mmCIF file of C-alpha atoms and ligand atoms in Angstrom:
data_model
loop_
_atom_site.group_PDB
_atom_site.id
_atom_site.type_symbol
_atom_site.label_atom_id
_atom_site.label_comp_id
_atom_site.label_asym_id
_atom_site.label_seq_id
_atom_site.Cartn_x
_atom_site.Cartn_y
_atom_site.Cartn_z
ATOM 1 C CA UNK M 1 0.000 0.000 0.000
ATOM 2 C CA UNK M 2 1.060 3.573 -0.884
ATOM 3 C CA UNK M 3 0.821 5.294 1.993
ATOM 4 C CA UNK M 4 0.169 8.917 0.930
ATOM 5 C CA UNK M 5 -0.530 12.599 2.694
ATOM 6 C CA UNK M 6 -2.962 14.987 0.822
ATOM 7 C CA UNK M 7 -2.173 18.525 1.741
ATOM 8 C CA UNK M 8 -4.395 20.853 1.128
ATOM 9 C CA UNK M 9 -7.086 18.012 1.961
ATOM 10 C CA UNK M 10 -10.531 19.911 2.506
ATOM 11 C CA UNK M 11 -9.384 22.129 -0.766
ATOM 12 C CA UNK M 12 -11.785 21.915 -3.897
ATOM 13 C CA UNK M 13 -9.008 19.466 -5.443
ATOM 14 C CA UNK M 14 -8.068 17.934 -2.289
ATOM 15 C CA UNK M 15 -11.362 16.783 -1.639
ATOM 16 C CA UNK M 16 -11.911 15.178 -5.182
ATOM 17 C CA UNK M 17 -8.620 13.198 -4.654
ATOM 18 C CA UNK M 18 -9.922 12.248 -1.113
ATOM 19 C CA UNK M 19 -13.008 10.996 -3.011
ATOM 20 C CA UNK M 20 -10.811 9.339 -6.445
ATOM 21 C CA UNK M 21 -8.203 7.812 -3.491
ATOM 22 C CA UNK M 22 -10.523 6.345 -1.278
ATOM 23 C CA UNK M 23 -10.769 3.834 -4.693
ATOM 24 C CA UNK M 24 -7.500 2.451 -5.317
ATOM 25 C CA UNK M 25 -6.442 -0.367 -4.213
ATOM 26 C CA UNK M 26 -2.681 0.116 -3.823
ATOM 27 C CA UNK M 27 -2.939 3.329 -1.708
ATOM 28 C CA UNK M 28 -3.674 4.408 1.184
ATOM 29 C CA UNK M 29 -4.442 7.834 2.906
ATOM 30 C CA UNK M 30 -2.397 8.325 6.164
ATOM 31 C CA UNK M 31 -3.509 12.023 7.160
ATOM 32 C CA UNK M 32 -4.677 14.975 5.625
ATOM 33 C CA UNK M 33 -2.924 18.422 6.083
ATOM 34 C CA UNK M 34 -5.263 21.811 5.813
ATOM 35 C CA UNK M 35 -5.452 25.229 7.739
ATOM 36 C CA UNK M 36 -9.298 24.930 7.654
ATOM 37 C CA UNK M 37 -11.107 21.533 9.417
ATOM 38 C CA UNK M 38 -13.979 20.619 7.458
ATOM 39 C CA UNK M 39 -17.114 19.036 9.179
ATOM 40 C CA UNK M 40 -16.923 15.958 7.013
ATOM 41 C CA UNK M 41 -16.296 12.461 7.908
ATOM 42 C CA UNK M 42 -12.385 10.836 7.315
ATOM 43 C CA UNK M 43 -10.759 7.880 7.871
ATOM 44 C CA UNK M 44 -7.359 9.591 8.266
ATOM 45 C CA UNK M 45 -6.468 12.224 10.972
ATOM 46 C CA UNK M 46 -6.257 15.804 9.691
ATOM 47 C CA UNK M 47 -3.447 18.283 11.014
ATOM 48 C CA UNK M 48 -2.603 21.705 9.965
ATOM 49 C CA UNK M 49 0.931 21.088 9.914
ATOM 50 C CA UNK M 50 2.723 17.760 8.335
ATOM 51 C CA UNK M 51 4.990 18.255 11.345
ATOM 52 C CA UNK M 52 1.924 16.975 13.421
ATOM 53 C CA UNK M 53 1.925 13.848 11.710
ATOM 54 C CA UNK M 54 4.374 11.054 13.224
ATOM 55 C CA UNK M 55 3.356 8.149 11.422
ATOM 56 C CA UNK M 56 4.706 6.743 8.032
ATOM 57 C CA UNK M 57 4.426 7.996 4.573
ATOM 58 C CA UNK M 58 5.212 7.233 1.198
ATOM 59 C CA UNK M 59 4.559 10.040 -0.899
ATOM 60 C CA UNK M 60 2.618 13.485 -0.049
ATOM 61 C CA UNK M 61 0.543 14.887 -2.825
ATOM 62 C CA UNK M 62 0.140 18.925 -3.047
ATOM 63 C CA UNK M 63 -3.049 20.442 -4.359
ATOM 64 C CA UNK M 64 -2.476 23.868 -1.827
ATOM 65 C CA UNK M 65 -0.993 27.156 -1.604
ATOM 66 C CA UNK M 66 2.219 28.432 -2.589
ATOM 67 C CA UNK M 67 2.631 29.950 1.237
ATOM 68 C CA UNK M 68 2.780 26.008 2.135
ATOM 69 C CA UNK M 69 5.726 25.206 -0.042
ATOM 70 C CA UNK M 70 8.544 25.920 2.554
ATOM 71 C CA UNK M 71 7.027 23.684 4.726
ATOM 72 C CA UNK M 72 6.110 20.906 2.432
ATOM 73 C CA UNK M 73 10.080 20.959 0.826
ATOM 74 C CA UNK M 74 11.762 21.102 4.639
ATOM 75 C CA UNK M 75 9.647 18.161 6.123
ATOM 76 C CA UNK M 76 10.451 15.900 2.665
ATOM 77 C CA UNK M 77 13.749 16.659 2.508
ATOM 78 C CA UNK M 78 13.655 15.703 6.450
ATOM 79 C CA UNK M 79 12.023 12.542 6.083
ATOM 80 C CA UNK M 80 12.991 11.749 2.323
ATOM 81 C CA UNK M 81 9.117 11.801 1.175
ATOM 82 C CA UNK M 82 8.885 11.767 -2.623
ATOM 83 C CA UNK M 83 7.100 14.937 -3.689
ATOM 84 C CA UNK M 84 3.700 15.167 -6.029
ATOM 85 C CA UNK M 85 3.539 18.895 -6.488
ATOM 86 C CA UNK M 86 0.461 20.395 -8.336
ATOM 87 C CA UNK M 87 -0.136 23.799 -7.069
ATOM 88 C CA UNK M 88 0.245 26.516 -8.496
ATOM 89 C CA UNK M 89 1.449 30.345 -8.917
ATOM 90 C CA UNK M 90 4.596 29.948 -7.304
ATOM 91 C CA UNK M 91 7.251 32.906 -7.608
ATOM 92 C CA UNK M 92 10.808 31.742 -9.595
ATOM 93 C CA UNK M 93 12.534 31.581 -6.112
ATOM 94 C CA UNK M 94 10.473 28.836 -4.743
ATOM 95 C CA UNK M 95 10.772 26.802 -8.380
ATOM 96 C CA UNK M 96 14.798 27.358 -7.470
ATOM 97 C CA UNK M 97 13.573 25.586 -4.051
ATOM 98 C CA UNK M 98 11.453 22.920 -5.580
ATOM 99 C CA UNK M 99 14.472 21.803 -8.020
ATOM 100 C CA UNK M 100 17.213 22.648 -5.358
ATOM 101 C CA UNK M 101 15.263 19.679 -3.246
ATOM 102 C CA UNK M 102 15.373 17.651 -6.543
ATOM 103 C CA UNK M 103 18.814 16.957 -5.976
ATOM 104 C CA UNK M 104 18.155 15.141 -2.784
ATOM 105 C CA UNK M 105 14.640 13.793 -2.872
ATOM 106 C CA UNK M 106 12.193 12.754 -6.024
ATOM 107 C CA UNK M 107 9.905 15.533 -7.169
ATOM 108 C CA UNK M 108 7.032 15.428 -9.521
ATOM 109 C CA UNK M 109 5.834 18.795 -10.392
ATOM 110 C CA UNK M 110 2.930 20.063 -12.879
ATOM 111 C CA UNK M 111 0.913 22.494 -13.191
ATOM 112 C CA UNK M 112 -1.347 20.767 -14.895
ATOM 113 C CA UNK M 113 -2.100 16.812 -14.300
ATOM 114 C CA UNK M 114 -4.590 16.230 -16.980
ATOM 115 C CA UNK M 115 -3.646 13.535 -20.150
ATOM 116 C CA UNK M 116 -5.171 16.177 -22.525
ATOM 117 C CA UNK M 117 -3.166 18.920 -21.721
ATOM 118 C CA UNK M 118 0.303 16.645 -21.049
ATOM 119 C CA UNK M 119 -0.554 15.556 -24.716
ATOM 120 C CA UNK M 120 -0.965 19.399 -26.156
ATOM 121 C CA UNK M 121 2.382 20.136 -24.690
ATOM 122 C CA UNK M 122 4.234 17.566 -26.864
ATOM 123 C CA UNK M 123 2.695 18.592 -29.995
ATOM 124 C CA UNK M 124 2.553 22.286 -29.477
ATOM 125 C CA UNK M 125 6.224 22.592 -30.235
ATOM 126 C CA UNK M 126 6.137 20.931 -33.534
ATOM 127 C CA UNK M 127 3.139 23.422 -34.336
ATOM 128 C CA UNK M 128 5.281 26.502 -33.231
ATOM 129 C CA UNK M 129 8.086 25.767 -35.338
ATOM 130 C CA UNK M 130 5.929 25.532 -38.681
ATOM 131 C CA UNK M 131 3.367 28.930 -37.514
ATOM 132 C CA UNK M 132 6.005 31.194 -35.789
ATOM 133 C CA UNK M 133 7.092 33.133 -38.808
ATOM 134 C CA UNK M 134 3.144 34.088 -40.170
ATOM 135 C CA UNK M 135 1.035 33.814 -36.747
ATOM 136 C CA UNK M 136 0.857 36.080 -33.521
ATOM 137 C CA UNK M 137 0.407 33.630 -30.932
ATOM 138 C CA UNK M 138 -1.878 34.484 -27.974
ATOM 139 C CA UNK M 139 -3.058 32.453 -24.960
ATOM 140 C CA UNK M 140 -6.708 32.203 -23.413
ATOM 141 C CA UNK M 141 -6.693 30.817 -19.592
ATOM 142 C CA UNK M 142 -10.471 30.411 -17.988
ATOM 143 C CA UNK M 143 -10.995 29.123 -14.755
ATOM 144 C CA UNK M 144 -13.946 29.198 -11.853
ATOM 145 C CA UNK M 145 -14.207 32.432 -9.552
ATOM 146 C CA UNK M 146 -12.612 31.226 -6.686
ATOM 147 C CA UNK M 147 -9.034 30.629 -8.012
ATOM 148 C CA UNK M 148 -6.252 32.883 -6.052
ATOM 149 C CA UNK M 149 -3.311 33.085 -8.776
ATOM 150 C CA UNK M 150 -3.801 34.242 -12.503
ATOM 151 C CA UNK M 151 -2.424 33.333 -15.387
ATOM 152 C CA UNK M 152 -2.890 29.624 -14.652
ATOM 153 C CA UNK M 153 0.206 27.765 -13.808
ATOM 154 C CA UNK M 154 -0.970 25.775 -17.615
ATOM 155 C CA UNK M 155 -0.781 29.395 -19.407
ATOM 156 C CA UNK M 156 2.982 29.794 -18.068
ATOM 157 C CA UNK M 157 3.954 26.155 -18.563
ATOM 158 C CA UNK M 158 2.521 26.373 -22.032
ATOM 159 C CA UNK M 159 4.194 29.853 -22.740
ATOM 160 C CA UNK M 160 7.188 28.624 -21.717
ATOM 161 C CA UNK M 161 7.144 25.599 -24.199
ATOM 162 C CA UNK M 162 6.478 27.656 -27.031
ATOM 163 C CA UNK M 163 9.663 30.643 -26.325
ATOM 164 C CA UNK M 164 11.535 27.441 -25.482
ATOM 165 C CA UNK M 165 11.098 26.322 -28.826
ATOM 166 C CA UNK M 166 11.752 29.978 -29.977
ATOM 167 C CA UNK M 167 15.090 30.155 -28.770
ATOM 168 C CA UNK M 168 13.673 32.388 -25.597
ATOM 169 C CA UNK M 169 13.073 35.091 -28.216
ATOM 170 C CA UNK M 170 9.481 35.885 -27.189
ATOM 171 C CA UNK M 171 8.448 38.183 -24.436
ATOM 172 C CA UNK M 172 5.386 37.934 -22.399
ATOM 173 C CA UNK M 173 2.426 40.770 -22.351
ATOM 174 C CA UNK M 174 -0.421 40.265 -19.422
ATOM 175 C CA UNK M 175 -3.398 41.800 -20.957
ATOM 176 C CA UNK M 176 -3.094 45.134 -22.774
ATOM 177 C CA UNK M 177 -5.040 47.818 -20.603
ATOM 178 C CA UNK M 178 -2.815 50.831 -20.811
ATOM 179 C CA UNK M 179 -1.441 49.924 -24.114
ATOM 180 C CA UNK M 180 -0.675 52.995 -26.537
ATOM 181 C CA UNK M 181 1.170 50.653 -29.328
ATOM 182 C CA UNK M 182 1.144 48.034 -32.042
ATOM 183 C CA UNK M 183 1.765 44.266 -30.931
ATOM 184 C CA UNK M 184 5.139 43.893 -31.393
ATOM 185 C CA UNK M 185 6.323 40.515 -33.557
ATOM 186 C CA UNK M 186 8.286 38.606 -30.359
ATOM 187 C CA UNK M 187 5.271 38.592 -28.210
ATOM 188 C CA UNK M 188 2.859 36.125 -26.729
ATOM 189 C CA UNK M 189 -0.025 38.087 -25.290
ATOM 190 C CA UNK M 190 -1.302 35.814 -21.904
ATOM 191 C CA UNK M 191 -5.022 36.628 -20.625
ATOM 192 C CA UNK M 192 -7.232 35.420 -17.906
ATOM 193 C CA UNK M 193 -10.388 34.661 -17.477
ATOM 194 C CA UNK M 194 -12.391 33.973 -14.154
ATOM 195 C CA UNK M 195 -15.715 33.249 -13.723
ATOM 196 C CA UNK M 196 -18.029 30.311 -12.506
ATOM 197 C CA UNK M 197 -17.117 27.095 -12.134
ATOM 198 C CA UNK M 198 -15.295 26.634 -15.147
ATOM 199 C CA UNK M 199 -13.161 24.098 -14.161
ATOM 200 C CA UNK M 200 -10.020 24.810 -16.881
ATOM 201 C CA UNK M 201 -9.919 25.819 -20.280
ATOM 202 C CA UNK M 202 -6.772 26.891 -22.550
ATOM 203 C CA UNK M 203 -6.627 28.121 -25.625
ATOM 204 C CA UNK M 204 -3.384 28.890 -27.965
ATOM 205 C CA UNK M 205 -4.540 31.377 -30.429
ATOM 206 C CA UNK M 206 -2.249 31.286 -33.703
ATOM 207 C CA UNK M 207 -3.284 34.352 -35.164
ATOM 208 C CA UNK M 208 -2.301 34.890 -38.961
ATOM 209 C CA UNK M 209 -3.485 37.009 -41.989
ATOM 210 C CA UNK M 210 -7.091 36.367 -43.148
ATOM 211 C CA UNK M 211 -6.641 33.107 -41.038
ATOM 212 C CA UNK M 212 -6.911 31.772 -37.672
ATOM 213 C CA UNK M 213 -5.597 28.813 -36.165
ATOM 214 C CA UNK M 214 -6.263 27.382 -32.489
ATOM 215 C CA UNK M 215 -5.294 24.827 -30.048
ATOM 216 C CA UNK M 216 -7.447 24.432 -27.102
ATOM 217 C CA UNK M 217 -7.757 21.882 -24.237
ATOM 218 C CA UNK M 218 -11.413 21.768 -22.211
ATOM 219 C CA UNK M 219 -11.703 20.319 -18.825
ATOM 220 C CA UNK M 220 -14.777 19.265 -18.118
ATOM 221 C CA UNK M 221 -14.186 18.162 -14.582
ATOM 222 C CA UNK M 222 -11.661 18.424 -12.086
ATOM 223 C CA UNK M 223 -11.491 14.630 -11.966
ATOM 224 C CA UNK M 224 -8.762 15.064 -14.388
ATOM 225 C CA UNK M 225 -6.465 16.305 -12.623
ATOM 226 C CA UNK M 226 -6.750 14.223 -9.567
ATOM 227 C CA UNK M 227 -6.790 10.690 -11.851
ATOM 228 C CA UNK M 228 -3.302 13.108 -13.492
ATOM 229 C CA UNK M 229 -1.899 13.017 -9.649
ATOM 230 C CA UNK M 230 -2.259 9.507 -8.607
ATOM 231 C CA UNK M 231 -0.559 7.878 -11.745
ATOM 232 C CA UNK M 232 1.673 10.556 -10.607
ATOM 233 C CA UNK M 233 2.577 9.477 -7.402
ATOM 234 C CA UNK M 234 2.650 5.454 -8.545
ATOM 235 C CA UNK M 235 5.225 7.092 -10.368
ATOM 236 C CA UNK M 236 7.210 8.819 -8.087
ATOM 237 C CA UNK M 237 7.340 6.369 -4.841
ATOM 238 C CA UNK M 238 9.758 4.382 -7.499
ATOM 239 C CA UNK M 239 11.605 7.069 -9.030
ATOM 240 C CA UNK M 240 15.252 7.851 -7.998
ATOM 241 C CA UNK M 241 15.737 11.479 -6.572
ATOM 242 C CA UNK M 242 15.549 14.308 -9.345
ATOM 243 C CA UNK M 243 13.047 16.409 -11.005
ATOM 244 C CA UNK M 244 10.294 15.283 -13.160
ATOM 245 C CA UNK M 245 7.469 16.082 -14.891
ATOM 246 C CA UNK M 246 4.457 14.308 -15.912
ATOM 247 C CA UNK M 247 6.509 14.247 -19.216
ATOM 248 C CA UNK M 248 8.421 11.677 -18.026
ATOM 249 C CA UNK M 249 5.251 9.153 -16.960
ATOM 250 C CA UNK M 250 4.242 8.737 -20.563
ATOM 251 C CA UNK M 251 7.487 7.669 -20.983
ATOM 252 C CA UNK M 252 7.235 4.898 -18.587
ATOM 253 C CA UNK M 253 4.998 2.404 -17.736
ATOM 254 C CA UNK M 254 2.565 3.541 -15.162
HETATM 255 N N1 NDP I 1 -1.670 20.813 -11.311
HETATM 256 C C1 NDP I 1 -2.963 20.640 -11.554
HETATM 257 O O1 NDP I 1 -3.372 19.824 -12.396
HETATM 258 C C2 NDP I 1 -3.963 21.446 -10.783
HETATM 259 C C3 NDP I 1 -3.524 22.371 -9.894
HETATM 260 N N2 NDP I 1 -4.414 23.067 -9.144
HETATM 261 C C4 NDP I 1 -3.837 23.959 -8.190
HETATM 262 O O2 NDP I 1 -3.969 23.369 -6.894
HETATM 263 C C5 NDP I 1 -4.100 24.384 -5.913
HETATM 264 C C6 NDP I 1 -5.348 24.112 -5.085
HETATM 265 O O3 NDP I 1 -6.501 24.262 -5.892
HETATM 266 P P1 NDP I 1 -7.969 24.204 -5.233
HETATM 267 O O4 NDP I 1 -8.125 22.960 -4.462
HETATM 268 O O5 NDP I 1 -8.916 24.509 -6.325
HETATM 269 O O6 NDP I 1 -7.871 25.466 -4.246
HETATM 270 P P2 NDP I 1 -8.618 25.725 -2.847
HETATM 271 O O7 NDP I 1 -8.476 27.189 -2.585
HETATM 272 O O8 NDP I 1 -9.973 25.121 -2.858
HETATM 273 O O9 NDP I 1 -7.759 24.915 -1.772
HETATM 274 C C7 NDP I 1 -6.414 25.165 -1.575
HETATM 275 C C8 NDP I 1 -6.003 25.051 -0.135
HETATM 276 O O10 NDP I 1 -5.143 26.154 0.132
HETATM 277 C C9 NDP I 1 -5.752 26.986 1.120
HETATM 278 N N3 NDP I 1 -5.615 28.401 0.729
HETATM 279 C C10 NDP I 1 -6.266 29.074 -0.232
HETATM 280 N N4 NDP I 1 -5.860 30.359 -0.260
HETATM 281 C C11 NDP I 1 -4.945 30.488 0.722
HETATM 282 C C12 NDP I 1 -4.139 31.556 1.183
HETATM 283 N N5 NDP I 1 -4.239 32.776 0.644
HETATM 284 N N6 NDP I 1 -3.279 31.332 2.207
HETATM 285 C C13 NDP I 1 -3.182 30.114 2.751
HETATM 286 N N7 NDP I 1 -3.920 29.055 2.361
HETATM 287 C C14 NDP I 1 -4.783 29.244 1.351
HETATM 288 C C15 NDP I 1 -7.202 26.595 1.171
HETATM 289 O O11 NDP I 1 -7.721 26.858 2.457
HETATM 290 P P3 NDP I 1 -9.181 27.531 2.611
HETATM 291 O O12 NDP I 1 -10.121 26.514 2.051
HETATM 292 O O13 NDP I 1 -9.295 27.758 4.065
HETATM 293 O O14 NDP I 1 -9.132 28.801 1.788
HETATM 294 C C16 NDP I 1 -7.111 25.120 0.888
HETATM 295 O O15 NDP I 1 -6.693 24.426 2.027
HETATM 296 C C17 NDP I 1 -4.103 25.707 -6.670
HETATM 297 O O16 NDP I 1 -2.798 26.228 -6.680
HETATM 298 C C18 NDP I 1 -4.516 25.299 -8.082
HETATM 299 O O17 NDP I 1 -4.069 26.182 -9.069
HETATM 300 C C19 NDP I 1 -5.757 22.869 -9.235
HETATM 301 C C20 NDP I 1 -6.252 21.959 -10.119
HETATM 302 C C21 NDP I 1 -5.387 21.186 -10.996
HETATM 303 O O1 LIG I 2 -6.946 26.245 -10.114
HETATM 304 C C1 LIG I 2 -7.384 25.403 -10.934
HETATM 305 O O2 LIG I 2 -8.560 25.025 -10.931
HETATM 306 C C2 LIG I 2 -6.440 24.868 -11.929
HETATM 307 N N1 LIG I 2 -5.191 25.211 -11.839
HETATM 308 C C3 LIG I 2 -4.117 24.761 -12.652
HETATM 309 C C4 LIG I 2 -3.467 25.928 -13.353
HETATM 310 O O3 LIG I 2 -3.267 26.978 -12.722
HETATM 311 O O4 LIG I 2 -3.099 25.797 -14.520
HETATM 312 C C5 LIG I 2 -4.501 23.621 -13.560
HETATM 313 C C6 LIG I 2 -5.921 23.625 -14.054
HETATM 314 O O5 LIG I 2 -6.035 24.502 -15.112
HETATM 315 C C7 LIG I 2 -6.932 23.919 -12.950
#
């Protein structure tokens, strides 16, 4: 049995995983770490600190807040817990922590867990190569109301891919309130939506002349991304220390 730690437990996603865990077979929920206790029946204790917890544990999984990242990285690298990380909005100096802690402990991180979108990211580069040269590219993000950070972790991770693939040659614009200018050719305009209960949608606008081309990737539940974080950690309780990505799970066999 995989004896796991949500944190971030009576979350939106950290109840759905509660829900998609209590399933499988092979794991196990140990405890569940939140600052708020919900009045719902667990099997597990629930703690507002991991440092509360004295038992054993295999693997912690991390649908929370980027203010919980310190702690999450200082008790793993303590105990030599393998990492799921899938929050999100983190600032560069905590991704420096996540990947310093790679060196010592084995750390899955994504921003976004779902198939659909972990399939969009491997053909999105081939796309950008052909388009670049005749197409403005632009990304949509929508998500529900009650999301703190903005763009979505996705929009980065999928900005990122494409001025990878650029050579780093494209700049990123946040909206365009205030703007007195023409779009300029080396940028990729980024703009959020909120609203609902949408639970995810992206869109990669490839925006030519006369012609319009565009990627997009629909959640329709949240279920996604909690199915995307189990196989995640199945993957991780056997992986040697280092940093992954959920990348390297389609290249295995889990
Ligand atoms: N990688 C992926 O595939 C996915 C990632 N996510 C990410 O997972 C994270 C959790 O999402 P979700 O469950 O919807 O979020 P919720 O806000 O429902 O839950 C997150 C947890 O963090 C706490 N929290 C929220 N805001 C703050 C704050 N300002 N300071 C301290 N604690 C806070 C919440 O406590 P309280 O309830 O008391 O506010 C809750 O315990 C987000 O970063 C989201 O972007 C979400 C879906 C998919
Ligand atoms: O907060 C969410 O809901 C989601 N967050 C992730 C993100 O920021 O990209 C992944 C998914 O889009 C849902």
């Amino acid at each position: 049995m995989i004896k796991t730690i949500i944190y971030g437990v009576n979350g939106k996603m950290g109840q759905i995983l509660n829900k998609q865990l209590l399933n499988e077979k092979d794991m196990e929920i140990v405890a569940g770490i939140d600052r708020s206790m919900l009045d719902v029946k667990r099997t597990y204790p629930i703690y507002n600190s991991l440092y509360e917890y004295k038992g054993e544990v295999d693997v912690i999984i991390d649908f929370s807040h980027p203010s919980y990242l310190e702690q999450i990285i200082d008790y793993s690298l303590d105990r030599r817990v393998p990492l799921v990380i899938a929050t999100t909005g983190f600032s560069e100096e905590q991704f420096r922590k996540i990947k310093m802690a790679s060196e010592y402990i084995p750390i899955l991180y994504s921003s976004n867990m779902s198939l659909g979108i972990n399939i969009l990211t491997r053909i999105l580069s081939q796309i950008v190569k052909i388009l670049n040269r005749d197409f403005d590219i632009e990304i949509i993000e929508k998500h529900h109301n009650k999301k703190t950070d903005a763009p979505s972790g996705t929009a980065y991770l999928l900005a990122d891919i494409i001025n990878e693939t650029l050579g780093n040659s494209k700049r990123y614009i946040y909206g365009r309130e205030g703007n007195n200018s023409k779009r300029e050719n080396n940028e990729i305009g980024i703009h959020s939506i909120r609203g609902g209960t949408i639970p995810g949608e992206h869109t990669i606008i490839f925006a030519g002349s006369d012609e319009i081309i565009e990627l997009k990737h629909t959640a329709l539940s949240k279920k996604i991304y909690a199915q995307g974080a189990i196989k995640a950690a199945r993957f991780i309780v056997k992986a040697k220390k280092g940093f992954y990505t959920m990348d390297d799970i389609f290249n295995s066999n889990v």
